[in-house]
Coordinates of C-alpha atoms in Angstrom, one line a residue:
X11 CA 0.0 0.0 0.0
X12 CA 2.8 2.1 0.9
X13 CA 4.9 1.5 -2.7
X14 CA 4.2 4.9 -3.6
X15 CA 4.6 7.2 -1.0
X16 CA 8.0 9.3 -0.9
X17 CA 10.5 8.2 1.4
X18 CA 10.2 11.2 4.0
X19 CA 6.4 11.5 4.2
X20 CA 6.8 7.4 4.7
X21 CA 8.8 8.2 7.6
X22 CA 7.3 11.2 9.0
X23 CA 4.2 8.6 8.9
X24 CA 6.6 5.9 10.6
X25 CA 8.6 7.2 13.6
X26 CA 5.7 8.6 15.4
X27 CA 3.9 5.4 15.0
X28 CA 7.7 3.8 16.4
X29 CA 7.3 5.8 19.3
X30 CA 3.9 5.5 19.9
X31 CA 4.2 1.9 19.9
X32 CA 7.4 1.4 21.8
X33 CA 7.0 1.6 25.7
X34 CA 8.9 4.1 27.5
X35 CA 11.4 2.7 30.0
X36 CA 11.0 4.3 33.4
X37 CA 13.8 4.2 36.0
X38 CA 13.1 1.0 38.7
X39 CA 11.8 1.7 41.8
X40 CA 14.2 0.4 44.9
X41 CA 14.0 0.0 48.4
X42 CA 16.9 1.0 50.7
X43 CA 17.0 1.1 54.7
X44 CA 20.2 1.9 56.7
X45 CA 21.6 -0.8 58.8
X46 CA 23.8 -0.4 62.2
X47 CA 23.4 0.6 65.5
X48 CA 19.4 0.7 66.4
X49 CA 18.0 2.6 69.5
X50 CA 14.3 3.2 69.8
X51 CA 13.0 5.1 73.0
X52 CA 10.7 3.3 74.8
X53 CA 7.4 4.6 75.0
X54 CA 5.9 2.4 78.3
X55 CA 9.7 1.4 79.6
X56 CA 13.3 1.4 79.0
X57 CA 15.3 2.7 75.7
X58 CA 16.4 -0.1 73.9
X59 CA 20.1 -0.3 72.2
X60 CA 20.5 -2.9 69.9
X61 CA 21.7 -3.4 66.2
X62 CA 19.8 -3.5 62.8
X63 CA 17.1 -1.9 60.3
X64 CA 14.7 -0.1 62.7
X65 CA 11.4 -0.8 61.7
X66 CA 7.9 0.5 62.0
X67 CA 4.6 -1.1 62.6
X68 CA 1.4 0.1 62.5
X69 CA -0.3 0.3 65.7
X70 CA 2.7 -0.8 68.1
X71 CA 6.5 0.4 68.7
X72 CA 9.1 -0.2 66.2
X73 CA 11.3 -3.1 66.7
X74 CA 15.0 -3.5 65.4
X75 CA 15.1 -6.0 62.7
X76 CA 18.1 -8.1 61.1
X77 CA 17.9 -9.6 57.6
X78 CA 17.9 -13.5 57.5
X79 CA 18.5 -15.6 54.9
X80 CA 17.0 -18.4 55.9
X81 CA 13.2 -17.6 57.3
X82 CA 10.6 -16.9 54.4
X83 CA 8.0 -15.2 57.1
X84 CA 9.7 -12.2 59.0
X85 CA 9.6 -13.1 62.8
X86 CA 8.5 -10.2 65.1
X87 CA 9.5 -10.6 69.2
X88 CA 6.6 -10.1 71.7
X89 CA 6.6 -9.3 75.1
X90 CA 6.5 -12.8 76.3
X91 CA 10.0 -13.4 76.0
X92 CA 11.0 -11.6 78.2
X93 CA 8.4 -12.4 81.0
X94 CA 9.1 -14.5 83.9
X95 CA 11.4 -17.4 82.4
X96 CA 12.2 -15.5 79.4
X97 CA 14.9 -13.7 81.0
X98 CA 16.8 -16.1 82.0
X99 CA 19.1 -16.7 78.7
X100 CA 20.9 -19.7 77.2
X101 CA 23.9 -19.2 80.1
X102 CA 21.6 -19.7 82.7
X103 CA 22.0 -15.7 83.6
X104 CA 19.0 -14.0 85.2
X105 CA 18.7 -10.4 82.3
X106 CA 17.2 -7.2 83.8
X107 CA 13.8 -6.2 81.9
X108 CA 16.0 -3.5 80.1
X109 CA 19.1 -5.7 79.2
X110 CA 16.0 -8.6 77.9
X111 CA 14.4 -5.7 75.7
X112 CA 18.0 -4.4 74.5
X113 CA 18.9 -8.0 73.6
X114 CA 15.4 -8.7 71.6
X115 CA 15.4 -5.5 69.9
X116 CA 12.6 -4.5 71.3
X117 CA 9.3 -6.3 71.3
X118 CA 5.6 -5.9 71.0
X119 CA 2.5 -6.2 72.4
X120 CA 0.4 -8.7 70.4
X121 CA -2.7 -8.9 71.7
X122 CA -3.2 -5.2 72.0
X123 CA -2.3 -4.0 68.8
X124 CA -2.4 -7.2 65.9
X125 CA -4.8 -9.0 64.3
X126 CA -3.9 -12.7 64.8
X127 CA -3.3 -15.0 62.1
X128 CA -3.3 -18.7 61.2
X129 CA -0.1 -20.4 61.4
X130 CA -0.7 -22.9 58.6
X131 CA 1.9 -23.4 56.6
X132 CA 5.0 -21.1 58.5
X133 CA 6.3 -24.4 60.1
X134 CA 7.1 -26.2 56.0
X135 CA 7.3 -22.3 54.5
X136 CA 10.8 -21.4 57.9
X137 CA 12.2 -25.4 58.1
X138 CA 15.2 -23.7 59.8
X139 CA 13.0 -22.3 62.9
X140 CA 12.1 -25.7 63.9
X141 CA 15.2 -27.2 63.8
X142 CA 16.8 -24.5 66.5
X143 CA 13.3 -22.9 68.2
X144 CA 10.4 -23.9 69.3
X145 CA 7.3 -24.3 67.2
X146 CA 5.2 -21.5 65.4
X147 CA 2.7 -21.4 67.6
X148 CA 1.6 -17.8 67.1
X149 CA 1.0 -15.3 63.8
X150 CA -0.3 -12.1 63.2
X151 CA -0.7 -9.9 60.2
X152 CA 1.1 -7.1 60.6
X153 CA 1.6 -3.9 58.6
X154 CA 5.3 -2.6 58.1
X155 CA 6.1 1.0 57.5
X156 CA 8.2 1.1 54.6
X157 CA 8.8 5.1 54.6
X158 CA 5.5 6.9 53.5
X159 CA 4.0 3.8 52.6
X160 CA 2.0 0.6 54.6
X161 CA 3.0 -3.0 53.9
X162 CA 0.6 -5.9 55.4
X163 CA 1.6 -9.3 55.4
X164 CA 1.6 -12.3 58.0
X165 CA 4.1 -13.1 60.5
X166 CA 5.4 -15.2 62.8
X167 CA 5.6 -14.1 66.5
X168 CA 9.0 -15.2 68.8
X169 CA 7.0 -16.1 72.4
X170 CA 9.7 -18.1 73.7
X171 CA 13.1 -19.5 73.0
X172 CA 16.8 -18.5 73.7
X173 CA 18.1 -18.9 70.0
X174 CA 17.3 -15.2 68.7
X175 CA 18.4 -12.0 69.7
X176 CA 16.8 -9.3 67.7
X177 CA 13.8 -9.9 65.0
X178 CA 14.1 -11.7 61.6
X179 CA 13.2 -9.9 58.3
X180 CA 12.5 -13.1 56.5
X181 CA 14.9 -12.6 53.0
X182 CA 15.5 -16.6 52.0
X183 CA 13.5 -17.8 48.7
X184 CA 10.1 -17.2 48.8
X185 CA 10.5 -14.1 51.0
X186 CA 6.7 -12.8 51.5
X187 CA 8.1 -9.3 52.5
X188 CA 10.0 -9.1 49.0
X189 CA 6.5 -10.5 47.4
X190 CA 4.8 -7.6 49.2
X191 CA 6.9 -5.0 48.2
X192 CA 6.5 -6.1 44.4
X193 CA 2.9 -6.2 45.0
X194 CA 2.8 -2.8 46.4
X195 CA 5.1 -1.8 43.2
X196 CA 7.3 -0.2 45.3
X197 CA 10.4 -2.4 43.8
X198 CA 10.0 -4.3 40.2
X199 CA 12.6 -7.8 41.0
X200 CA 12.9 -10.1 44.3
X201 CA 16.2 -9.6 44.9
X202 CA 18.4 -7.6 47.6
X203 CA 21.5 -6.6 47.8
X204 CA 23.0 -6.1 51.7
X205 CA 26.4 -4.3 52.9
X206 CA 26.3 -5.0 56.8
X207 CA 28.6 -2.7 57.5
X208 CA 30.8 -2.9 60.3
X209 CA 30.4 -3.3 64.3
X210 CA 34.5 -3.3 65.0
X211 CA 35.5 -0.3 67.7
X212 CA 38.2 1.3 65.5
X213 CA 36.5 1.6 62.0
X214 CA 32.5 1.0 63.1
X215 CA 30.1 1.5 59.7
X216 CA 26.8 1.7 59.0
X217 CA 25.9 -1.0 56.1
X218 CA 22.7 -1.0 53.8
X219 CA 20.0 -3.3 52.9
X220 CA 19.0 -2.5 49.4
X221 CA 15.4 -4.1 48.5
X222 CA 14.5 -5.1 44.6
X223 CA 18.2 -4.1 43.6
X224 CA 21.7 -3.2 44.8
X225 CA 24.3 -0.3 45.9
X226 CA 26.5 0.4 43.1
X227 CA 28.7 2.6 44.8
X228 CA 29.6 -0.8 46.8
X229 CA 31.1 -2.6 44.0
X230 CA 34.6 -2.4 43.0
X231 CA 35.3 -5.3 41.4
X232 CA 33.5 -8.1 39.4
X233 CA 30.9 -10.3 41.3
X234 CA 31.7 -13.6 42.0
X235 CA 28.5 -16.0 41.7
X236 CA 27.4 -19.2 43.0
X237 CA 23.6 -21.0 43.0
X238 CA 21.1 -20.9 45.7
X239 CA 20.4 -24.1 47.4
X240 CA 17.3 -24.8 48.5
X241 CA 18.4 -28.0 50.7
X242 CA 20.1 -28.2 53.9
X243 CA 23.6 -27.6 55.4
X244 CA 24.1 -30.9 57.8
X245 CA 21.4 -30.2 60.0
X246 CA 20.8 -26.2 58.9
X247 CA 18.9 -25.1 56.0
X248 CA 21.1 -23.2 54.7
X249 CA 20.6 -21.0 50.6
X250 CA 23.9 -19.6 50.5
X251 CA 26.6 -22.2 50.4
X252 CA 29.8 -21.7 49.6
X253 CA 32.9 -24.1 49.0
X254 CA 35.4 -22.9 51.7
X255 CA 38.7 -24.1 50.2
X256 CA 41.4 -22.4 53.1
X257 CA 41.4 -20.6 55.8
X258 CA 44.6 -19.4 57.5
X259 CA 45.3 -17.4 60.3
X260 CA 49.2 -14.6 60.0
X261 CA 49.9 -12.5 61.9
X262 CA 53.2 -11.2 64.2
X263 CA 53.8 -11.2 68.0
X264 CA 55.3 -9.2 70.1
X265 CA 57.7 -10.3 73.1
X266 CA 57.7 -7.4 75.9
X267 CA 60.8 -8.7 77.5
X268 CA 63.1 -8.3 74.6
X269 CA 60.6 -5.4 73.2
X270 CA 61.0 -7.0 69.4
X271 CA 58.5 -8.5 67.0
X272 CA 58.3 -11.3 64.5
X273 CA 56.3 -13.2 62.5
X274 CA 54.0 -16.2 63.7
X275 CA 54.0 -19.2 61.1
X276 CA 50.8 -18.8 59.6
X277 CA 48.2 -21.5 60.9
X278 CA 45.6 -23.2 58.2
X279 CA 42.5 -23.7 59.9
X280 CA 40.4 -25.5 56.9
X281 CA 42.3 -26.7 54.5
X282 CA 42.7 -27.1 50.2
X283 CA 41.9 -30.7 50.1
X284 CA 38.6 -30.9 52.8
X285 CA 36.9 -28.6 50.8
X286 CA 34.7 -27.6 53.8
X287 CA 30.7 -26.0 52.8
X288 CA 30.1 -22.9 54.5
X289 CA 26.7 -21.3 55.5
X290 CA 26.9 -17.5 54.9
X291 CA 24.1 -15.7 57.0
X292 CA 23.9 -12.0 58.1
X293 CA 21.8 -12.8 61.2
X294 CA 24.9 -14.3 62.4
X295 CA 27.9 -12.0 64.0
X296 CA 30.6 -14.6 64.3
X297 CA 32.6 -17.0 62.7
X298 CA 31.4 -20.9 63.4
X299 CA 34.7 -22.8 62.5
X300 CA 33.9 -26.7 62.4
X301 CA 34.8 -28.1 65.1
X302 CA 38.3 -29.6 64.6
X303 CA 39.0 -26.3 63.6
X304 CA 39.3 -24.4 66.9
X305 CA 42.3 -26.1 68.5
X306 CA 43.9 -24.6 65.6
X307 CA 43.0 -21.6 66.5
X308 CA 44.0 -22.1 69.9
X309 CA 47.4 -23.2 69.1
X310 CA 47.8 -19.7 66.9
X311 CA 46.6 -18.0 69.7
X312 CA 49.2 -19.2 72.2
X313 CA 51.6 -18.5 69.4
X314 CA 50.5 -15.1 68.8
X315 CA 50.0 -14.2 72.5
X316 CA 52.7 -15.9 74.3
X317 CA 50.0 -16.5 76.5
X318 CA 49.4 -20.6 78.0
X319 CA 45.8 -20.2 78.9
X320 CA 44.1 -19.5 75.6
X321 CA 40.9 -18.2 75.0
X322 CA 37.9 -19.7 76.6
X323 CA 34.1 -19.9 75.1
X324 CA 32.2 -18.6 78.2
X325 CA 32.9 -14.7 79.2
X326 CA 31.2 -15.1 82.6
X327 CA 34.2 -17.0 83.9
X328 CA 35.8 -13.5 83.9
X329 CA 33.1 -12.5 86.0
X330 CA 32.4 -9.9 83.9
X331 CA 29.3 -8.0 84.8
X332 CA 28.2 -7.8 80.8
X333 CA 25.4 -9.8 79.3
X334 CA 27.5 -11.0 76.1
X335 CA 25.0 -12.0 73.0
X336 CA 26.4 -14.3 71.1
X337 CA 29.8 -14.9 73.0
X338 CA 33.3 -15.6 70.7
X339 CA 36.5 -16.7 72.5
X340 CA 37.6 -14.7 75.5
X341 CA 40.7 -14.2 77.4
X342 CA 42.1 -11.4 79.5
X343 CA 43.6 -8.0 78.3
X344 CA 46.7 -8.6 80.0
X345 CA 47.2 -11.9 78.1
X346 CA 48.6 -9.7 75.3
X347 CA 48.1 -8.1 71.8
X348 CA 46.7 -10.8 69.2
X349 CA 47.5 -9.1 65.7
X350 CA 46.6 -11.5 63.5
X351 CA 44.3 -11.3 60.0
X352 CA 42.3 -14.0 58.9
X353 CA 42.6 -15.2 55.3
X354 CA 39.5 -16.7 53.5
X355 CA 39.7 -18.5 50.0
X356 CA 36.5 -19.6 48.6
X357 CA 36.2 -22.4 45.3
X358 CA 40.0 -21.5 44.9
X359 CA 39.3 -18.0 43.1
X360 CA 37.8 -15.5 45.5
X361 CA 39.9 -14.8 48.6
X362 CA 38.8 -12.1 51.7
X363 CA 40.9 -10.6 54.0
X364 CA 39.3 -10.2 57.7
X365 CA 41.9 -7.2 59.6
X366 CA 42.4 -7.5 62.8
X367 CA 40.5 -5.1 64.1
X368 CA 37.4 -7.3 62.5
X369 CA 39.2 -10.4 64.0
X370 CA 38.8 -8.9 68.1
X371 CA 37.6 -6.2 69.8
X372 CA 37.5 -5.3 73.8
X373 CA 34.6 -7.2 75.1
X374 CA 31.1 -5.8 75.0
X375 CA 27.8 -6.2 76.2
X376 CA 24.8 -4.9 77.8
X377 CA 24.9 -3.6 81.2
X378 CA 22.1 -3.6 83.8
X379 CA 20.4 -0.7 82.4
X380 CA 20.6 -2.4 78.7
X381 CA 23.0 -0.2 77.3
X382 CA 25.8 -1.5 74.8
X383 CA 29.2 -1.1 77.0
X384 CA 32.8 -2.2 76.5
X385 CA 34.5 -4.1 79.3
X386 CA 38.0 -3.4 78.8
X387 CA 39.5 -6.0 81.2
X388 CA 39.0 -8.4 77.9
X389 CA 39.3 -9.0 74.7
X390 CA 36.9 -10.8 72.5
X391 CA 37.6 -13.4 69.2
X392 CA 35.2 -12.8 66.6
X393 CA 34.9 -16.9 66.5
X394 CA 32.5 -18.9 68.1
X395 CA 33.5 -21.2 71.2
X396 CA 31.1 -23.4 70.8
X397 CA 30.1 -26.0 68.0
X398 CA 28.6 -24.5 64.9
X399 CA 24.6 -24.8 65.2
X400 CA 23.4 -27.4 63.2
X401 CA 27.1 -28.1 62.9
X402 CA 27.6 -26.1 60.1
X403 CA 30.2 -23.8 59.8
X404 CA 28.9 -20.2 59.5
X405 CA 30.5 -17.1 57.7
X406 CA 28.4 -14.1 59.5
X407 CA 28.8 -10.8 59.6
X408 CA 32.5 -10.1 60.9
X409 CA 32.8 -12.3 57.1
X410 CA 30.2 -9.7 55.4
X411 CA 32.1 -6.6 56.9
X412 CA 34.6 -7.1 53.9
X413 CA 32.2 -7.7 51.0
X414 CA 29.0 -7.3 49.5
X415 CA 26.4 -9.9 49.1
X416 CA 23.8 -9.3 46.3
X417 CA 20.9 -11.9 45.9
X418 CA 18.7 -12.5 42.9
X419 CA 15.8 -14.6 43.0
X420 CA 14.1 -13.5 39.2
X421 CA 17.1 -14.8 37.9
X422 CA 16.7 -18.2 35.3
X423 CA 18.5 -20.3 38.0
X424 CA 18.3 -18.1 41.5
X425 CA 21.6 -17.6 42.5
X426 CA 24.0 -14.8 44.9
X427 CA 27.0 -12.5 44.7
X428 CA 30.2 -11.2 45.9
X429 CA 32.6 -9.0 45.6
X430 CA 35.3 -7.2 47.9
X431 CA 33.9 -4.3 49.4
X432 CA 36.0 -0.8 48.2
X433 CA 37.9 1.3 50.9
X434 CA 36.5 4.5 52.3
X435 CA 33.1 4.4 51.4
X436 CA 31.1 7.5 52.2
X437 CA 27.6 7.2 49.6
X438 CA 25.3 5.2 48.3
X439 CA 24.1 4.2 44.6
X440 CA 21.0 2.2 44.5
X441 CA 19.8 0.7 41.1
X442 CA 17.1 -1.6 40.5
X443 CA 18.4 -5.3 39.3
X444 CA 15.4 -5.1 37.3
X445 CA 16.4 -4.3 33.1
X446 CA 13.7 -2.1 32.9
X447 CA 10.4 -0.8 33.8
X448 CA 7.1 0.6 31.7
X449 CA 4.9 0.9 34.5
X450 CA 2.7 -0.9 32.2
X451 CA 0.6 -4.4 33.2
X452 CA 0.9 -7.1 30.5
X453 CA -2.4 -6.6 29.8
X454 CA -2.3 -2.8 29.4
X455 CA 1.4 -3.5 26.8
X456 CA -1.0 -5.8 25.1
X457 CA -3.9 -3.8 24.4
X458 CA -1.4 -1.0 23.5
X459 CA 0.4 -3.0 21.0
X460 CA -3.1 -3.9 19.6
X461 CA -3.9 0.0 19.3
X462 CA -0.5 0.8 18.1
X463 CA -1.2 -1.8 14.7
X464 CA -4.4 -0.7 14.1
X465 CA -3.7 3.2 14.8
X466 CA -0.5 2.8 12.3
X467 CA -2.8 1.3 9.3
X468 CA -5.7 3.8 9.4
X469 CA -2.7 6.8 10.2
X470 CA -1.7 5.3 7.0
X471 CA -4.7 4.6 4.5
X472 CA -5.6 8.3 5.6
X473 CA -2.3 10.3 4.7
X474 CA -1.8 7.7 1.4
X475 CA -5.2 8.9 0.3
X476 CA -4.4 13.0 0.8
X477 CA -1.0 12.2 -1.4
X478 CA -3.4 10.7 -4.1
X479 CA -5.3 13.3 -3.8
X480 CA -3.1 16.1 -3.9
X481 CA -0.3 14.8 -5.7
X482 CA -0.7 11.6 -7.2
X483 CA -1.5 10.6 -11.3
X484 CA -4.5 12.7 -12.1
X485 CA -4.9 15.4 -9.5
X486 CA -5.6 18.5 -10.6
X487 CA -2.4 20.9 -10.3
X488 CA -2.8 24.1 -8.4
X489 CA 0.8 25.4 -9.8
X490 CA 0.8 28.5 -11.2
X491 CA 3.2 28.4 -14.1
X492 CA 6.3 30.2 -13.8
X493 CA 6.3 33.6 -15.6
X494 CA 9.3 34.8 -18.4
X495 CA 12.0 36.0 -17.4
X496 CA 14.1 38.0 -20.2
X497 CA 16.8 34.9 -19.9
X498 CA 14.6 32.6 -20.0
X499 CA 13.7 31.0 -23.7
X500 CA 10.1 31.8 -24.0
X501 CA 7.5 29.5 -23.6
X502 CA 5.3 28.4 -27.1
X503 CA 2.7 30.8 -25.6
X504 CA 4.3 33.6 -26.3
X505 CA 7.0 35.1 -28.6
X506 CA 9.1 32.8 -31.6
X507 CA 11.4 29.8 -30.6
X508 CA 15.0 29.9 -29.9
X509 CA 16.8 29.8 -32.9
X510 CA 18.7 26.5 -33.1
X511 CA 22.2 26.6 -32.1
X512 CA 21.6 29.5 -29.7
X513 CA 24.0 30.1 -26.8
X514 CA 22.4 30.2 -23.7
X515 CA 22.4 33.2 -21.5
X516 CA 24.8 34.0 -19.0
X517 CA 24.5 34.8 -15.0
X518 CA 22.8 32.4 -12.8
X519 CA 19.6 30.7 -13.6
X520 CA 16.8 31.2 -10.9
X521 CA 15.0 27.9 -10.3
X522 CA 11.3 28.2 -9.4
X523 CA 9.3 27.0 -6.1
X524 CA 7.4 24.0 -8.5
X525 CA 10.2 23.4 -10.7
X526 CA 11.2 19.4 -10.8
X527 CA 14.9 20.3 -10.1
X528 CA 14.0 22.1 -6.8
X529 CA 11.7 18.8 -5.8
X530 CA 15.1 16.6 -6.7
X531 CA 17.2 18.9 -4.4
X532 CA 15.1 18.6 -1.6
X533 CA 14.2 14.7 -1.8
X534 CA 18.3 13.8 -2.4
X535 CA 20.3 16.7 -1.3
X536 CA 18.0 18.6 1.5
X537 CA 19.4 18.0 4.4
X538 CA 23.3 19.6 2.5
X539 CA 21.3 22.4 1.7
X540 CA 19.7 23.0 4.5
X541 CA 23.1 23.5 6.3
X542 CA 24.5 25.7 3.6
X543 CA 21.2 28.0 4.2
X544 CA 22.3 28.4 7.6
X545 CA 25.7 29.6 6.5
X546 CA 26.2 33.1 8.6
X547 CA 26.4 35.8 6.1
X548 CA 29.5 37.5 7.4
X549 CA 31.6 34.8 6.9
X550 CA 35.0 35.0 5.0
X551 CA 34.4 34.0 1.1
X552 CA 36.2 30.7 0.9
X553 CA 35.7 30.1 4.2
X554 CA 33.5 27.0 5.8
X555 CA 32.1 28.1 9.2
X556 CA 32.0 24.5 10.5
X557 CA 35.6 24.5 10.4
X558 CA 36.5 27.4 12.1

């Protein structure tokens, strides 16, 4: 139909029906919440001073939350966990009703301020909660404040139990708080990308939790990527495995008597050949070694220190008067300086560094009035005394200080990411995993294509039938006919022919508004022309303004 038409009305027709039909790609909406130290004044007691994303919920006080890999429903803490029994935690230590709140992040009252729920379904949908807490027994929908905006969904509610310390925002596969937010189009791809940040006392961070993308400014050198699993860890359910293939301790010591230092032979702790699967999990703070592991890291110690006793596992034999959360390896102040870094190579292509100042810290806790305090009297391993939970090993966050973890669930095959966290960073960058957005339902893009066909053929038939009107074989011409000019020949209206053989006349040769020649210009040589039109009239003769 269109065999006709000239080239430029064919595409003046064309690329508004183009970008009619193409949808426009808006920028992705993210999600990002800061992540670090979390105090929320109580309103009906004590302040509590505790660590995470401080969240809000409709109707009740805000809690501090901690991401979680492996819970699918977000776990909120009531105020029965730290009644009667509750306070007393896994240590067998009697907690003040400040240092309990402090610990839990806070809590809520359930039956005041949320509508119950029915727990069918949270014990298959969080297999992980089982295996180290008590049952479900309690759920609520709840609605979250997301800045200006109101999330409902269901959750589970922590009554009892001595394995958690602050509330879980449910992240693994599955996540109904990542479904919510998609459904609430406030981010466009399941995925999340988290920098923890750091809790050491000589470099302390805040970290980010970036929801439906990640934070480029975080990135400084190419992801490293590995599958989620959705299958155990021994007797953990644990997403994101790794392959640990070595981890050593270096580091110097320093001998006070001789005031000289040297170097301490490096100590492998897992080695090449076991090949040992690690559990990486933000809710977690410490290292969990397996355990043939730690009397390596005793022997280092001794090595490093100079000291015979070695670290113990309990902080209370110290008699410390601090209520230690998740307690790492102790020993006393005076046992000497530990400067040791901790090496971490993972699938034999992706190695982390852990400084020392991410490695121990002076020991800290909450004292009687729940506030975070530093008992200087002792230093503190960032490594767990005890056997890993579920026996398997654990990378937590003194692991995640170093790098950044980005998880993508709308990928093909769901999988996770790292890369080396850059020095120094002082901003944020969050983009949408998401390729693109149209803000545009698949029903609305398909109607719209429809439209777009249909517009583009009647746009069509229309403007081909004016050009048959008004210019095609057969229309009448409205040209006037241009008049004789004394150099022009004249015209067999008027006046005798040329004689044959005469020379034709000199000067330039004005071409008319209808002539052919002028239509031939503008169809193959406009766009030249149109540039030498706009050729400034004072310019030097000879000279081409576009190259001066």
């Amino acid at each position: 139909m269109f065999a006709h038409v000239p080239q430029p009305l064919f595409l003046l027709v064309l690329l508004p029906v183009l970008g009619w039909a193409s949808p426009t790609c808006y920028p992705s909406p993210v999600v990002q919440l800061s992540l670090g130290n979390c105090t929320i004044p109580g309103s009906d007691g004590p302040t509590v001073n505790s660590w995470g994303i401080r969240m809000g919920i409709v109707n009740t006080d805000d809690l501090c939350v901690v991401p979680s890999t492996v819970v699918t429903n977000t776990f909120l803490t009531t105020e029965d966990v730290c009644a009667g029994n509750g306070r007393v935690d896994s240590q067998g230590l009697t907690l003040t009703d400040p240092q309990c709140r402090s610990r839990r992040g806070g809590f809520i009252f359930r039956n005041q301020s949320l509508q119950g729920a029915p727990t069918d379904g949270l014990d298959a949908a969080n297999p992980n909660w089982k295996a180290f807490n008590t049952n479900i027994t309690a759920a609520a929908t709840a609605s979250l404040r997301v800045f200006d905006q109101v999330v409902p969904m269901v959750v589970g509610l922590i009554s009892s139990g001595q394995q958690s310390t602050a509330s879980h925002l449910g992240l693994a596969s599955g996540s109904i708080l990542l479904e919510a937010l998609k459904d609430k189009q406030l981010i466009t791809a399941r995925s999340f990308g988290l920098d923890v940040g750091s809790r050491s006392i000589l470099a302390p961070r805040r970290g980010t939790l970036t929801i439906g993308g990640y934070d480029q400014a975080s990135l400084a050198s190419p992801w490293h990527q590995y599958n989620v699993v959705l299958d155990k860890l021994q007797e953990r359910f644990c997403p994101l495995q790794v392959s640990v293939t070595d981890v050593t301790l270096h580091g110097t010591f320093f001998d006070p008597k001789t005031n000289t230092t040297g170097q301490v032979p490096e100590k492998t702790i897992v080695s090449r050949e076991s090949g040992t699967k690690f559990c990486i999990e933000p809710y977690d703070n410490l290292f969990r070694f397996p355990s043939g592991s730690l009397e390596a890291v005793d022997s280092f110690f001794k090595s490093a220190t100079g000291w015979a006793g070695g670290p113990v596992s309990d902080p209370h034999n110290f008699s410390t008067n601090l209520v230690d959360l998740e307690p790492g390896l102790v020993y006393p102040a005076a046992a000497g300086s530990f400067n040791a870094t901790l090496s971490i190579t993972i699938n034999n292509e992706f190695t982390v560094e852990v400084p020392t100042h991410e490695l121990w810290r002076p020991l800290r806790g909450l004292d009687a009035a729940g506030n975070v305090a530093l008992d200087s009297r002792f230093n503190e391993l960032q490594i767990y005394g005890s056997k890993a939970a579920g026996y398997a090993p654990v990378l937590g966050k003194a692991f995640l200080s170093q790098v950044y973890l980005f998880v993508d669930y709308e990928a093909k095959t769901p999988n996770f990411r790292l890369t080396p966290l850059p020095p120094g960073l002082t901003a944020t960058a969050a983009v949408s995993s998401a390729s693109c957005s149209t803000g545009l339902s698949a029903s609305d893009k398909g109607l719209i294509g429809v439209g777009s066909v249909l517009g583009a053929i009647i746009l069509g038939g229309l403007l081909y039938g004016l050009y048959r009107y008004c210019w095609g074989p057969g229309a009448k011409s409205s040209k006037k006919k241009p008049k004789p000019k004394q150099s022009d020949p004249p015209s067999d209206e008027g006046g005798q022919p040329q004689p044959p053989g005469a020379s034709p006349p000199e000067g330039p040769v004005e071409v008319a508004a209808g002539d052919g020649r002028d239509n031939a210009t503008i169809r193959s040589g406009g766009g030249l022309r149109r540039e030498l039109l706009t050729t400034p009239p004072s310019s030097p003769a000879g000279t081409d303004p576009r190259l001066t």
